[in-house]
Coordinates of C-alpha atoms in Angstrom, one line a residue:
M1 CA -8.0 36.3 -13.4
D2 CA -7.1 38.2 -16.7
N3 CA -9.9 40.7 -17.1
R4 CA -9.4 40.9 -20.8
A5 CA -10.1 37.1 -21.1
S6 CA -13.1 37.3 -18.9
T7 CA -14.7 40.1 -20.9
N8 CA -13.7 38.9 -24.4
T9 CA -11.8 42.1 -25.0
H10 CA -8.4 40.5 -25.6
P11 CA -6.7 41.7 -28.8
S12 CA -6.8 39.6 -31.9
V13 CA -3.6 38.0 -33.0
L14 CA -3.1 40.6 -35.7
E15 CA -3.1 43.4 -33.2
T16 CA -0.1 42.1 -31.4
R17 CA 2.9 44.0 -32.7
R18 CA 6.5 42.7 -33.1
E19 CA 9.4 43.6 -35.5
P20 CA 8.1 43.8 -39.1
S21 CA 8.4 40.4 -40.9
R22 CA 10.5 40.0 -44.0
A23 CA 8.1 37.4 -45.3
R24 CA 7.0 37.7 -48.9
Y25 CA 5.2 34.4 -49.4
G26 CA 2.8 32.3 -47.3
S27 CA 5.5 29.7 -46.7
D28 CA 7.8 32.4 -45.3
L29 CA 5.0 33.3 -42.8
I30 CA 4.9 29.6 -41.7
V31 CA 8.7 29.8 -41.1
D32 CA 8.2 33.0 -39.1
L33 CA 5.6 31.3 -36.9
L34 CA 7.9 28.2 -36.4
Q35 CA 10.7 30.6 -35.3
A36 CA 8.4 32.6 -33.0
F37 CA 7.4 29.5 -31.1
G38 CA 10.9 28.1 -30.8
I39 CA 10.6 25.1 -33.2
E40 CA 14.2 24.0 -33.8
Y41 CA 13.7 21.2 -36.3
V42 CA 11.4 20.2 -39.2
A43 CA 11.7 16.6 -40.4
A44 CA 10.6 16.0 -43.9
N45 CA 10.7 13.6 -46.8
P46 CA 10.5 16.0 -49.8
G47 CA 7.2 16.5 -51.5
A48 CA 5.8 19.0 -54.0
T49 CA 2.8 20.0 -51.9
F50 CA 5.1 21.7 -49.4
R51 CA 7.7 22.8 -51.9
G52 CA 7.0 26.4 -50.8
L53 CA 7.7 25.6 -47.2
H54 CA 10.8 23.6 -48.1
E55 CA 12.2 26.5 -50.1
S56 CA 11.4 29.0 -47.3
L57 CA 13.2 26.8 -44.7
V58 CA 16.4 26.5 -46.7
N59 CA 16.5 30.0 -48.2
Y60 CA 14.4 32.4 -46.2
A61 CA 15.4 30.8 -42.9
G62 CA 18.8 29.7 -44.1
D63 CA 18.2 26.2 -42.8
V64 CA 18.9 27.5 -39.2
R65 CA 16.3 27.4 -36.5
P66 CA 14.4 25.6 -37.8
H67 CA 16.9 23.2 -39.4
L68 CA 15.4 20.8 -42.0
V69 CA 16.1 17.2 -41.2
E70 CA 15.8 14.9 -44.2
V71 CA 14.2 11.5 -43.6
C72 CA 13.5 8.7 -46.1
H73 CA 10.0 7.9 -44.8
E74 CA 7.3 10.0 -43.1
E75 CA 6.8 7.4 -40.4
I76 CA 10.4 8.0 -39.4
G77 CA 9.9 11.7 -39.3
V78 CA 7.0 11.5 -36.9
A79 CA 8.7 8.9 -34.8
M80 CA 11.7 11.3 -34.6
A81 CA 9.4 14.1 -33.4
H82 CA 7.9 11.7 -30.9
G83 CA 11.3 10.8 -29.4
Y84 CA 12.6 14.3 -29.6
A85 CA 9.6 15.6 -27.6
K86 CA 10.1 13.0 -24.9
A87 CA 13.8 13.8 -24.7
S88 CA 13.6 17.6 -24.8
G89 CA 10.1 18.4 -23.5
R90 CA 9.5 20.5 -26.6
P91 CA 7.6 19.8 -29.8
M92 CA 9.2 19.3 -33.2
A93 CA 7.6 19.8 -36.6
V94 CA 7.1 17.3 -39.4
A95 CA 6.2 18.2 -43.0
L96 CA 3.9 15.6 -44.7
H97 CA 3.3 15.5 -48.4
N98 CA -0.4 15.5 -49.1
V99 CA -2.4 12.3 -48.8
V100 CA 0.4 9.9 -49.4
G101 CA 2.7 11.4 -46.8
L102 CA 0.0 11.6 -44.3
V103 CA -1.0 7.9 -44.7
H104 CA 2.7 6.8 -44.6
A105 CA 2.9 8.7 -41.3
S106 CA -0.3 7.4 -39.8
M107 CA 1.2 4.6 -37.7
A108 CA 3.7 7.0 -36.0
I109 CA 0.9 9.5 -35.5
F110 CA -1.1 6.8 -33.7
N111 CA 1.8 6.0 -31.5
A112 CA 2.3 9.6 -30.5
W113 CA -1.4 9.9 -29.8
C114 CA -1.4 6.9 -27.5
D115 CA 1.7 8.2 -25.8
R116 CA 0.3 11.7 -25.2
V117 CA 3.2 13.4 -26.9
P118 CA 3.1 16.8 -28.6
V119 CA 4.0 16.7 -32.3
L120 CA 3.4 19.5 -34.8
L121 CA 2.3 18.0 -38.2
L122 CA 2.4 20.4 -41.2
G123 CA 0.6 18.9 -44.2
G124 CA 0.7 20.2 -47.8
T125 CA -2.2 19.6 -50.1
G126 CA -3.0 20.3 -53.8
P127 CA -4.9 23.4 -54.7
M128 CA -8.3 23.8 -53.2
D129 CA -9.1 26.0 -56.2
A130 CA -9.9 23.2 -58.6
T131 CA -9.3 25.5 -61.6
R132 CA -5.6 25.6 -60.7
R133 CA -5.1 21.8 -60.4
R134 CA -2.8 19.9 -62.7
P135 CA -4.3 16.9 -64.4
W136 CA -4.3 13.6 -62.4
I137 CA -1.6 14.2 -59.8
D138 CA -3.3 17.2 -58.1
W139 CA -6.6 15.5 -58.1
V140 CA -5.5 12.2 -56.5
H141 CA -3.5 14.3 -53.9
T142 CA -6.2 16.7 -52.9
A143 CA -8.6 15.2 -50.3
L144 CA -11.6 16.8 -48.7
P145 CA -10.8 17.0 -45.9
Q146 CA -7.3 15.6 -46.1
V147 CA -7.0 15.0 -42.3
E148 CA -9.8 12.4 -42.4
P149 CA -7.6 9.2 -42.3
V150 CA -5.9 10.2 -39.0
R151 CA -8.5 12.5 -37.3
P152 CA -9.6 9.9 -34.8
F153 CA -6.0 10.0 -33.2
L154 CA -5.2 13.7 -33.4
K155 CA -5.8 16.1 -30.6
W156 CA -6.7 19.0 -33.0
D157 CA -6.5 19.9 -36.7
D158 CA -7.2 22.9 -39.0
Q159 CA -6.9 24.0 -42.6
P160 CA -6.7 27.8 -42.7
A161 CA -8.0 29.4 -45.8
S162 CA -6.1 32.7 -45.8
H163 CA -2.7 34.1 -44.8
A164 CA -4.3 36.0 -41.9
A165 CA -6.0 32.9 -40.7
M166 CA -2.7 31.0 -40.7
I167 CA -1.5 33.0 -37.8
E168 CA -4.2 32.3 -35.3
S169 CA -4.5 28.7 -36.6
F170 CA -0.8 28.1 -35.8
I171 CA -1.1 29.5 -32.3
Q172 CA -4.1 27.3 -31.6
A173 CA -2.3 24.3 -32.9
H174 CA 0.8 24.9 -30.7
H175 CA -1.4 25.4 -27.7
Q176 CA -3.3 22.2 -28.3
A177 CA -0.2 20.2 -28.9
V178 CA 1.6 21.2 -25.6
S179 CA -1.4 21.8 -23.2
D180 CA -2.4 18.9 -21.0
P181 CA -2.9 16.2 -22.0
P182 CA -0.6 16.9 -24.9
G183 CA -0.8 15.2 -28.3
P184 CA -0.2 15.4 -32.1
V185 CA -1.9 18.2 -34.1
Y186 CA -2.2 18.7 -37.8
L187 CA -2.2 21.9 -39.9
C188 CA -3.0 21.5 -43.6
Y189 CA -1.7 24.1 -46.0
D190 CA -2.9 24.6 -49.6
V191 CA 0.0 24.8 -52.0
L192 CA -1.5 28.1 -53.3
L193 CA -1.6 29.5 -49.7
Q194 CA 2.1 28.6 -49.4
E195 CA 3.2 29.9 -52.8
D196 CA 1.1 33.0 -53.3
E197 CA 2.7 36.4 -52.4
L198 CA 1.5 38.2 -49.2
S199 CA -0.5 41.3 -49.8
A200 CA 1.5 43.0 -47.0
P201 CA 4.2 42.1 -44.5
P202 CA 2.4 40.2 -41.7
D203 CA 2.4 41.0 -38.0
V204 CA 3.8 37.9 -36.4
P205 CA 2.6 37.7 -32.8
D206 CA 4.6 37.6 -29.6
P207 CA 3.9 34.1 -28.2
G208 CA 4.0 35.6 -24.7
A209 CA 0.7 37.4 -25.5
Y210 CA -0.9 34.0 -26.0
P211 CA 0.2 31.9 -23.0
T212 CA -0.4 28.1 -23.0
P213 CA -3.3 27.2 -20.8
T214 CA -2.4 26.1 -17.3
P215 CA -2.7 22.4 -16.5
P216 CA -5.7 21.0 -14.6
A217 CA -5.0 20.8 -10.9
A218 CA -6.7 18.7 -8.2
D219 CA -9.4 20.0 -5.8
V220 CA -7.9 20.4 -2.3
G221 CA -11.0 19.2 -0.6
A222 CA -10.9 15.9 -2.5
L223 CA -7.2 15.5 -1.7
R224 CA -7.9 15.9 2.0
G225 CA -10.1 12.8 1.9
V226 CA -7.5 10.9 -0.1
A227 CA -4.8 11.9 2.4
D228 CA -6.9 10.6 5.3
L229 CA -7.5 7.3 3.4
L230 CA -3.8 6.8 2.7
L231 CA -2.7 7.7 6.3
G232 CA -5.2 5.3 7.7
A233 CA -4.2 2.4 5.4
R234 CA -2.4 -0.6 6.7
G235 CA -0.8 -1.3 3.3
P236 CA -0.8 1.8 1.1
V237 CA 0.8 1.4 -2.4
I238 CA 1.7 4.0 -5.0
V239 CA 1.6 3.1 -8.7
V240 CA 3.0 5.6 -11.2
E241 CA 3.5 6.1 -14.9
A242 CA 5.5 8.6 -16.9
L243 CA 6.1 11.0 -14.0
G244 CA 9.6 11.7 -15.3
R245 CA 8.1 13.9 -18.0
L246 CA 6.9 16.3 -15.3
P247 CA 9.5 18.6 -13.7
G248 CA 10.0 18.0 -10.0
A249 CA 7.5 15.1 -9.8
G250 CA 10.1 12.6 -8.7
G251 CA 11.1 14.4 -5.5
L252 CA 7.5 14.9 -4.5
L253 CA 6.8 11.2 -5.2
E254 CA 9.6 10.1 -2.9
E255 CA 8.5 12.5 -0.2
L256 CA 5.0 11.2 -0.2
A257 CA 6.1 7.6 -0.3
T258 CA 8.4 8.1 2.6
L259 CA 5.7 9.9 4.6
L260 CA 3.3 7.0 4.1
A261 CA 5.9 4.2 4.1
A262 CA 4.3 3.2 0.9
P263 CA 6.1 1.1 -1.8
V264 CA 6.3 2.5 -5.3
L265 CA 5.6 0.5 -8.4
E266 CA 6.5 2.0 -11.8
V267 CA 4.7 1.2 -15.0
T268 CA 7.9 1.4 -17.1
R269 CA 6.2 1.5 -20.5
G270 CA 5.6 5.3 -19.9
G271 CA 9.2 6.0 -19.1
S272 CA 11.1 6.7 -15.9
S273 CA 9.1 7.9 -12.8
V274 CA 11.2 7.1 -9.8
R275 CA 14.9 6.4 -9.1
N276 CA 15.6 2.7 -8.8
S277 CA 17.9 3.5 -5.9
F278 CA 15.0 4.9 -3.9
E279 CA 14.6 2.7 -0.8
L280 CA 10.8 2.2 -1.4
D281 CA 11.1 1.5 -5.2
L282 CA 9.6 -2.0 -5.3
T283 CA 9.1 -2.2 -9.1
G284 CA 9.5 -5.8 -10.1
C285 CA 7.8 -7.1 -6.9
E286 CA 4.3 -6.4 -8.0
D287 CA 2.7 -9.6 -6.8
K288 CA 4.0 -9.4 -3.2
V289 CA 3.3 -5.6 -3.0
L290 CA -0.2 -5.6 -4.4
S291 CA -1.3 -8.7 -2.5
A292 CA -0.7 -6.7 0.7
A293 CA -2.3 -3.5 -0.5
D294 CA -5.5 -2.1 1.1
V295 CA -5.3 1.3 -0.6
I296 CA -3.7 2.0 -4.0
L297 CA -2.9 5.5 -5.2
A298 CA -2.5 5.5 -9.0
L299 CA -0.7 8.6 -10.5
G300 CA -0.9 9.0 -14.2
V301 CA -1.6 5.3 -14.9
R302 CA -3.1 4.8 -18.3
D303 CA -4.7 1.3 -17.7
L304 CA -5.4 0.5 -14.1
E305 CA -6.5 -3.0 -14.8
E306 CA -3.1 -3.9 -16.3
V307 CA -1.5 -2.9 -13.0
I308 CA -3.7 -4.8 -10.5
T309 CA -4.2 -8.0 -12.5
R310 CA -2.3 -10.8 -14.2
T311 CA -3.4 -12.4 -17.5
D312 CA -3.2 -16.0 -18.6
D313 CA -2.1 -15.8 -22.2
T314 CA -3.6 -19.2 -23.1
T315 CA -7.1 -18.6 -21.9
R316 CA -7.1 -14.8 -21.9
T317 CA -8.5 -14.9 -18.3
V318 CA -7.7 -12.0 -16.0
T319 CA -7.2 -12.5 -12.3
S320 CA -6.6 -9.9 -9.6
R321 CA -3.4 -9.4 -7.8
C322 CA -5.2 -7.6 -5.0
S323 CA -7.6 -8.2 -2.2
P324 CA -11.3 -7.8 -3.2
D325 CA -11.5 -5.0 -0.6
V326 CA -8.7 -2.9 -2.0
R327 CA -9.6 0.7 -2.5
I328 CA -8.1 2.6 -5.5
V329 CA -7.6 6.3 -5.9
D330 CA -7.1 7.3 -9.5
V331 CA -5.3 10.7 -10.2
G332 CA -4.5 11.8 -13.8
L333 CA -5.7 13.1 -17.1
R334 CA -7.1 9.9 -18.6
A335 CA -10.7 11.2 -18.7
L336 CA -9.6 14.3 -20.7
G337 CA -8.1 12.2 -23.5
A338 CA -10.9 9.6 -23.8
R339 CA -12.3 8.8 -27.3
S340 CA -15.1 6.5 -28.3
W341 CA -13.0 5.4 -31.3
L342 CA -10.3 3.8 -29.1
P343 CA -11.2 2.7 -25.6
E344 CA -7.5 2.8 -24.6
G345 CA -8.2 3.4 -20.9
G346 CA -9.2 -0.2 -20.4
R347 CA -11.9 -1.7 -18.2
L348 CA -14.1 0.5 -15.9
L349 CA -13.1 -0.2 -12.3
P350 CA -14.7 0.7 -9.0
L351 CA -12.8 3.6 -7.4
A352 CA -12.6 5.1 -3.9
A353 CA -11.9 8.5 -5.7
S354 CA -11.2 9.7 -9.2
I355 CA -9.4 13.0 -9.5
T356 CA -8.7 14.8 -12.7
S357 CA -5.4 16.6 -12.3
R358 CA -1.9 16.6 -13.7
P359 CA -0.2 14.2 -11.4
D360 CA 2.7 16.4 -10.3
L361 CA 0.2 19.2 -9.2
A362 CA -1.8 16.7 -7.2
L363 CA 1.3 15.3 -5.6
G364 CA 2.5 18.7 -4.4
L365 CA -0.9 19.3 -2.7
L366 CA -1.2 15.8 -1.4
V367 CA 2.2 16.0 0.3
E368 CA 1.2 19.2 2.1
V369 CA -2.2 17.9 3.2
A370 CA -0.8 14.5 4.2
R371 CA 2.0 16.0 6.3
A372 CA -0.5 18.4 8.0
R373 CA -2.9 15.5 8.7
R374 CA -0.1 13.3 10.1
D375 CA 1.1 16.1 12.4
E376 CA -2.4 16.6 13.7
S377 CA -2.7 12.9 14.4
W378 CA 0.6 12.8 16.3
Q379 CA -0.5 15.8 18.4
R380 CA -3.8 14.2 19.2
D381 CA -3.0 10.5 19.5
G382 CA 0.8 10.3 19.9
Q383 CA 3.2 8.6 17.5
A384 CA 2.2 5.0 17.7
D385 CA 1.2 5.0 14.0
G386 CA 4.6 6.5 13.2
Q387 CA 6.3 3.4 14.6
A388 CA 4.0 1.2 12.4
R389 CA 5.2 3.1 9.4
V390 CA 8.8 2.7 10.3
E391 CA 8.3 -1.1 10.6
R392 CA 6.4 -1.3 7.4
A393 CA 9.1 0.7 5.5
A394 CA 11.8 -1.7 6.9
R395 CA 9.9 -4.8 5.6
W396 CA 9.6 -3.3 2.1
T397 CA 13.3 -2.2 2.1
D398 CA 14.3 -5.7 3.1
L399 CA 12.3 -7.2 0.3
R400 CA 13.8 -4.8 -2.1
Q401 CA 17.4 -5.6 -1.2
R402 CA 16.8 -9.3 -1.3
T403 CA 15.1 -9.1 -4.7
R404 CA 17.8 -6.9 -6.2
Q405 CA 20.5 -9.3 -5.0
Q406 CA 18.6 -12.1 -6.7
W407 CA 18.6 -10.2 -10.0
Q408 CA 22.3 -9.6 -9.8
N409 CA 23.0 -13.3 -9.1
Q410 CA 20.7 -14.3 -12.0
A411 CA 22.4 -11.9 -14.4
Q412 CA 25.9 -13.1 -13.4
R413 CA 24.9 -16.7 -13.9
S414 CA 23.7 -16.0 -17.4
T415 CA 26.9 -14.3 -18.6
G416 CA 28.3 -17.4 -20.4
E417 CA 25.2 -18.4 -22.2
E418 CA 24.9 -18.5 -26.0
P419 CA 22.9 -17.1 -27.6
I420 CA 23.5 -14.2 -25.3
A421 CA 21.0 -13.8 -22.5
L422 CA 19.2 -10.4 -22.2
A423 CA 20.3 -10.1 -18.6
A424 CA 24.0 -10.7 -19.6
L425 CA 23.6 -8.1 -22.4
A426 CA 22.2 -5.5 -20.0
L427 CA 25.0 -6.2 -17.5
A428 CA 27.7 -5.9 -20.2
L429 CA 26.2 -2.7 -21.7
G430 CA 25.9 -1.1 -18.2
E431 CA 29.5 -1.8 -17.5
A432 CA 30.6 -0.4 -20.9
L433 CA 28.6 2.8 -20.3
G434 CA 30.3 3.2 -16.9
A435 CA 30.3 6.8 -15.9
H436 CA 29.1 8.1 -19.4
P437 CA 25.8 10.0 -19.0
W438 CA 23.2 8.1 -20.9
V439 CA 19.6 8.2 -22.0
L440 CA 17.8 4.9 -22.8
A441 CA 15.5 5.8 -25.7
N442 CA 13.9 2.5 -26.5
Q443 CA 13.2 -0.9 -24.8
T444 CA 14.6 -2.2 -21.5
A445 CA 15.8 -5.7 -22.5
R446 CA 12.6 -7.0 -20.8
G447 CA 13.3 -5.0 -17.7
W448 CA 16.9 -6.0 -17.2
T449 CA 18.4 -2.5 -17.6
R450 CA 16.1 -1.2 -14.9
R451 CA 17.0 -4.1 -12.6
L452 CA 20.8 -3.8 -13.2
W453 CA 21.6 -0.1 -14.1
N454 CA 21.4 3.0 -11.9
W455 CA 18.3 4.9 -13.0
E456 CA 18.9 8.1 -11.1
D457 CA 17.8 10.6 -13.8
P458 CA 14.0 11.2 -14.2
H459 CA 14.7 11.1 -17.9
A460 CA 16.8 7.9 -17.8
F461 CA 14.3 6.0 -19.9
L462 CA 12.0 7.6 -22.4
G463 CA 9.4 4.8 -22.6
T464 CA 7.9 2.8 -25.4
G465 CA 5.9 3.8 -28.5
G466 CA 2.5 4.2 -26.8
G467 CA 0.5 2.4 -29.4
A468 CA 2.8 -0.7 -29.7
G469 CA 3.2 0.0 -33.5
Q470 CA 6.2 -1.6 -35.2
G471 CA 8.8 0.8 -36.6
Y472 CA 8.9 3.1 -33.6
G473 CA 12.3 2.3 -32.1
I474 CA 14.9 3.6 -34.4
G475 CA 13.0 6.7 -35.4
A476 CA 12.3 7.7 -31.8
S477 CA 15.9 7.1 -30.9
V478 CA 17.2 9.3 -33.7
G479 CA 14.8 12.0 -32.5
A480 CA 16.1 11.6 -28.9
A481 CA 19.7 11.8 -30.2
L482 CA 18.8 15.0 -32.1
A483 CA 17.6 16.5 -28.8
H484 CA 20.9 15.4 -27.1
R485 CA 23.4 16.1 -29.9
D486 CA 25.0 18.8 -27.8
T487 CA 24.4 17.6 -24.2
G488 CA 27.2 15.1 -24.0
R489 CA 24.9 12.3 -23.3
V490 CA 24.9 8.9 -25.1
V491 CA 21.5 8.0 -26.4
V492 CA 21.1 4.2 -26.3
N493 CA 18.6 2.3 -28.5
L494 CA 17.9 -1.3 -27.6
Q495 CA 16.6 -2.2 -31.0
G496 CA 14.5 -5.2 -32.0
D497 CA 15.3 -6.8 -35.3
G498 CA 11.8 -7.0 -36.6
D499 CA 11.0 -3.4 -35.6
L500 CA 14.1 -2.1 -37.4
L501 CA 13.1 -3.7 -40.7
Y502 CA 10.0 -1.5 -40.8
T503 CA 12.0 1.8 -40.8
P504 CA 15.7 1.0 -41.4
S505 CA 16.5 4.1 -43.4
A506 CA 16.4 6.1 -40.1
L507 CA 20.0 4.9 -39.8
W508 CA 20.8 7.1 -42.8
T509 CA 19.3 10.2 -41.1
A510 CA 21.3 9.4 -37.9
A511 CA 24.5 9.2 -39.9
H512 CA 23.7 12.3 -42.0
E513 CA 23.0 14.4 -38.9
R514 CA 26.0 12.8 -37.0
L515 CA 24.0 12.0 -33.9
P516 CA 25.4 10.4 -30.7
L517 CA 23.3 7.2 -30.9
L518 CA 24.4 3.8 -29.8
T519 CA 22.1 1.1 -31.3
V520 CA 22.4 -2.4 -29.8
M521 CA 20.4 -5.0 -31.7
L522 CA 18.3 -7.4 -29.6
N523 CA 18.4 -9.8 -32.6
N524 CA 16.6 -13.0 -32.0
R525 CA 15.9 -13.4 -35.7
S526 CA 12.2 -13.6 -35.2
Y527 CA 9.1 -11.7 -34.7
Y528 CA 9.2 -13.5 -31.4
Q529 CA 6.2 -12.0 -29.7
D530 CA 4.0 -13.8 -32.3
E531 CA 6.2 -16.8 -32.4
Y532 CA 5.6 -17.2 -28.7
H533 CA 1.8 -17.0 -29.3
Q534 CA 2.1 -19.5 -32.1
R535 CA 3.9 -21.9 -29.8
L536 CA 1.4 -21.4 -27.0
L537 CA -1.6 -22.0 -29.3
S538 CA 0.0 -25.0 -31.0
V539 CA 0.6 -26.7 -27.6
T540 CA -3.0 -25.8 -26.5
R541 CA -4.4 -27.4 -29.6
G542 CA -2.1 -30.4 -29.5
R543 CA -0.3 -29.5 -32.7
P544 CA 3.4 -29.3 -33.5
A545 CA 5.0 -26.3 -31.7
E546 CA 8.2 -26.7 -33.7
R547 CA 6.3 -25.2 -36.7
A548 CA 5.7 -21.9 -34.9
G549 CA 8.7 -20.3 -36.7
I550 CA 6.9 -20.5 -40.1
G551 CA 5.9 -17.0 -41.0
T552 CA 7.5 -15.5 -37.9
Q553 CA 11.3 -16.1 -38.0
I554 CA 13.6 -13.7 -39.9
T555 CA 16.0 -16.3 -41.3
D556 CA 16.9 -17.9 -44.7
P557 CA 18.5 -15.5 -45.2
A558 CA 19.3 -13.9 -41.9
V559 CA 19.6 -10.1 -42.1
D560 CA 23.1 -8.6 -42.0
F561 CA 22.2 -5.6 -39.8
A562 CA 25.8 -4.5 -39.4
G563 CA 26.2 -4.5 -43.2
L564 CA 22.9 -2.6 -43.6
A565 CA 24.1 0.0 -41.1
R566 CA 27.5 0.4 -42.7
S567 CA 25.8 0.9 -46.1
M568 CA 24.1 4.0 -44.6
G569 CA 27.2 5.5 -43.0
V570 CA 26.8 4.1 -39.5
F571 CA 29.8 2.5 -37.7
A572 CA 28.7 -1.2 -37.2
I573 CA 29.9 -4.4 -35.6
G574 CA 28.4 -7.9 -35.8
P575 CA 26.7 -10.2 -35.6
V576 CA 28.1 -10.8 -32.1
T577 CA 27.3 -14.4 -31.2
A578 CA 30.0 -15.2 -28.5
A579 CA 29.4 -13.9 -25.0
D580 CA 33.2 -13.2 -24.5
A581 CA 33.2 -11.0 -27.6
L582 CA 30.5 -8.7 -26.4
P583 CA 32.4 -6.4 -24.0
D584 CA 35.0 -5.5 -26.7
A585 CA 32.3 -4.8 -29.4
L586 CA 30.3 -2.6 -27.0
D587 CA 33.5 -0.7 -26.0
R588 CA 34.5 -0.1 -29.6
A589 CA 31.1 1.2 -30.6
L590 CA 30.8 3.4 -27.6
R591 CA 34.1 5.1 -28.3
V592 CA 32.8 6.1 -31.8
V593 CA 29.7 7.6 -30.2
V594 CA 31.5 9.4 -27.4
E595 CA 34.6 10.6 -29.1
E596 CA 33.3 11.2 -32.7
R597 CA 29.7 12.0 -31.7
R598 CA 28.3 9.9 -34.5
P599 CA 26.1 6.8 -34.6
A600 CA 27.2 3.2 -34.1
L601 CA 25.4 -0.1 -34.2
V602 CA 26.3 -3.5 -32.5
D603 CA 24.3 -6.5 -33.8
V604 CA 23.9 -9.0 -30.9
I605 CA 22.3 -12.4 -31.3
V606 CA 20.2 -12.9 -28.2
Q607 CA 17.9 -15.4 -26.6
P608 CA 14.3 -15.0 -27.5
R609 CA 13.3 -14.3 -23.9

């Protein structure tokens, strides 16, 4: 233990010495802090309440580390930071112009909160000193407190009142953003605080003197009981979510699954967790796997009920996929992020054990304990149970192989269909990518990319928006491409048509920054999720289902997405309606992304489901 921390004798921020700063204004100091903590990018739509910060970024910092990324809407800026953090593992900053910029950004902030992603939000506000406010504009753009519209879905916020307070406030914000569970934070800076001169050059701290808090780890005693439960199970199952964001978690997961002969099910919404070539990856076989489970180990799963049940969309009734006697062990950080405002964790379920721990830390200890317990059992009772595990693993492996072959056959059968089937699109896109290293930033074509592609990298898929808010896809994909602009990877965005219409100007930012982003439109010319519900309800009520497209379809006129993209400087092809034209269109677009390292879009007309 650090004795300074335990006795409250640690130095204040201002006592930590580094090279003297050149900062003259408060906004220069903000730039110093951004640089000290390694923030590489600040996304912003220009606004007068952070004109001081804007000027300092381009002149004091020379637009280098951090680089100012211009966006045409604040929601896009925050979505970019969301995607960037998931792709890079580091937070990015976004500047938000007073009340209007903050409210514009609110949907994307909500998504980042639900997805537990670190985003550093820097808000400007009009003068807190009312005697220095301009008539009208400064009054309608100076709120008390400004953070109020988004505070329910922030991890932390602050509005420092002096230059000295800005330093400690920034450190606290960075710590809160990246410590477990991570999330978006908001710092509100008075225009006067940004624009007034500093009384003296500030002492910018060394971040190493203020380390990020270590993540919560599981109690070893509790894990011993869990290991015994899993080793004694006839049908153990492991369910995981978003483990790919945690270094080394994939290897530990595979080791534990192999030791237990336990199939692994991935909640794909959170991103990649396990290689789909792993012999015990049974994702896609949930009904058969869960019906045989007597013990379920859930690692980082946000909503357990979603995993173990199925829902009838017509009646909204929920039925279990599992035996009534199944025992569930929940390991994760869900309890630490709970808010009464949004009960996002779902229904309270009876559990055999509930362990608060970052999943990778629990996995490491659980592997050690389970291996030791297994060895003790073999020495005491022989290896009869080991043979049972071998036979169980063989049954699951056989099911996996048969299922994957069925998927391949189904995709092949769909290749000539028009409109183009999602399975056929996934197959063609996978063949086009070939050996190119890729990252899938958004969507999975209803799971077909995971079924047909090789998901070997723990960062193969970055997951969805967390809060299911429209407008996420293109912004997050641009942010992921920003993170991968120099890695040689192709960032792939499977983009819904309705979702793109919320934030289309993100295409301009992708072109302006020359980012390696391949956007493939899943264009069914409808907000089909709701069209599906309209059809369902019409049939249930005995009314005309053919009218379900009123108010949901994006036709008359159909949107020219390729023309829209070209108008913003993006190479574009489409609409592609013929299945035999798809491979060439994808190849042409991919060459632009790979060889010229700039964005391309292919508009593909697809089947609704």
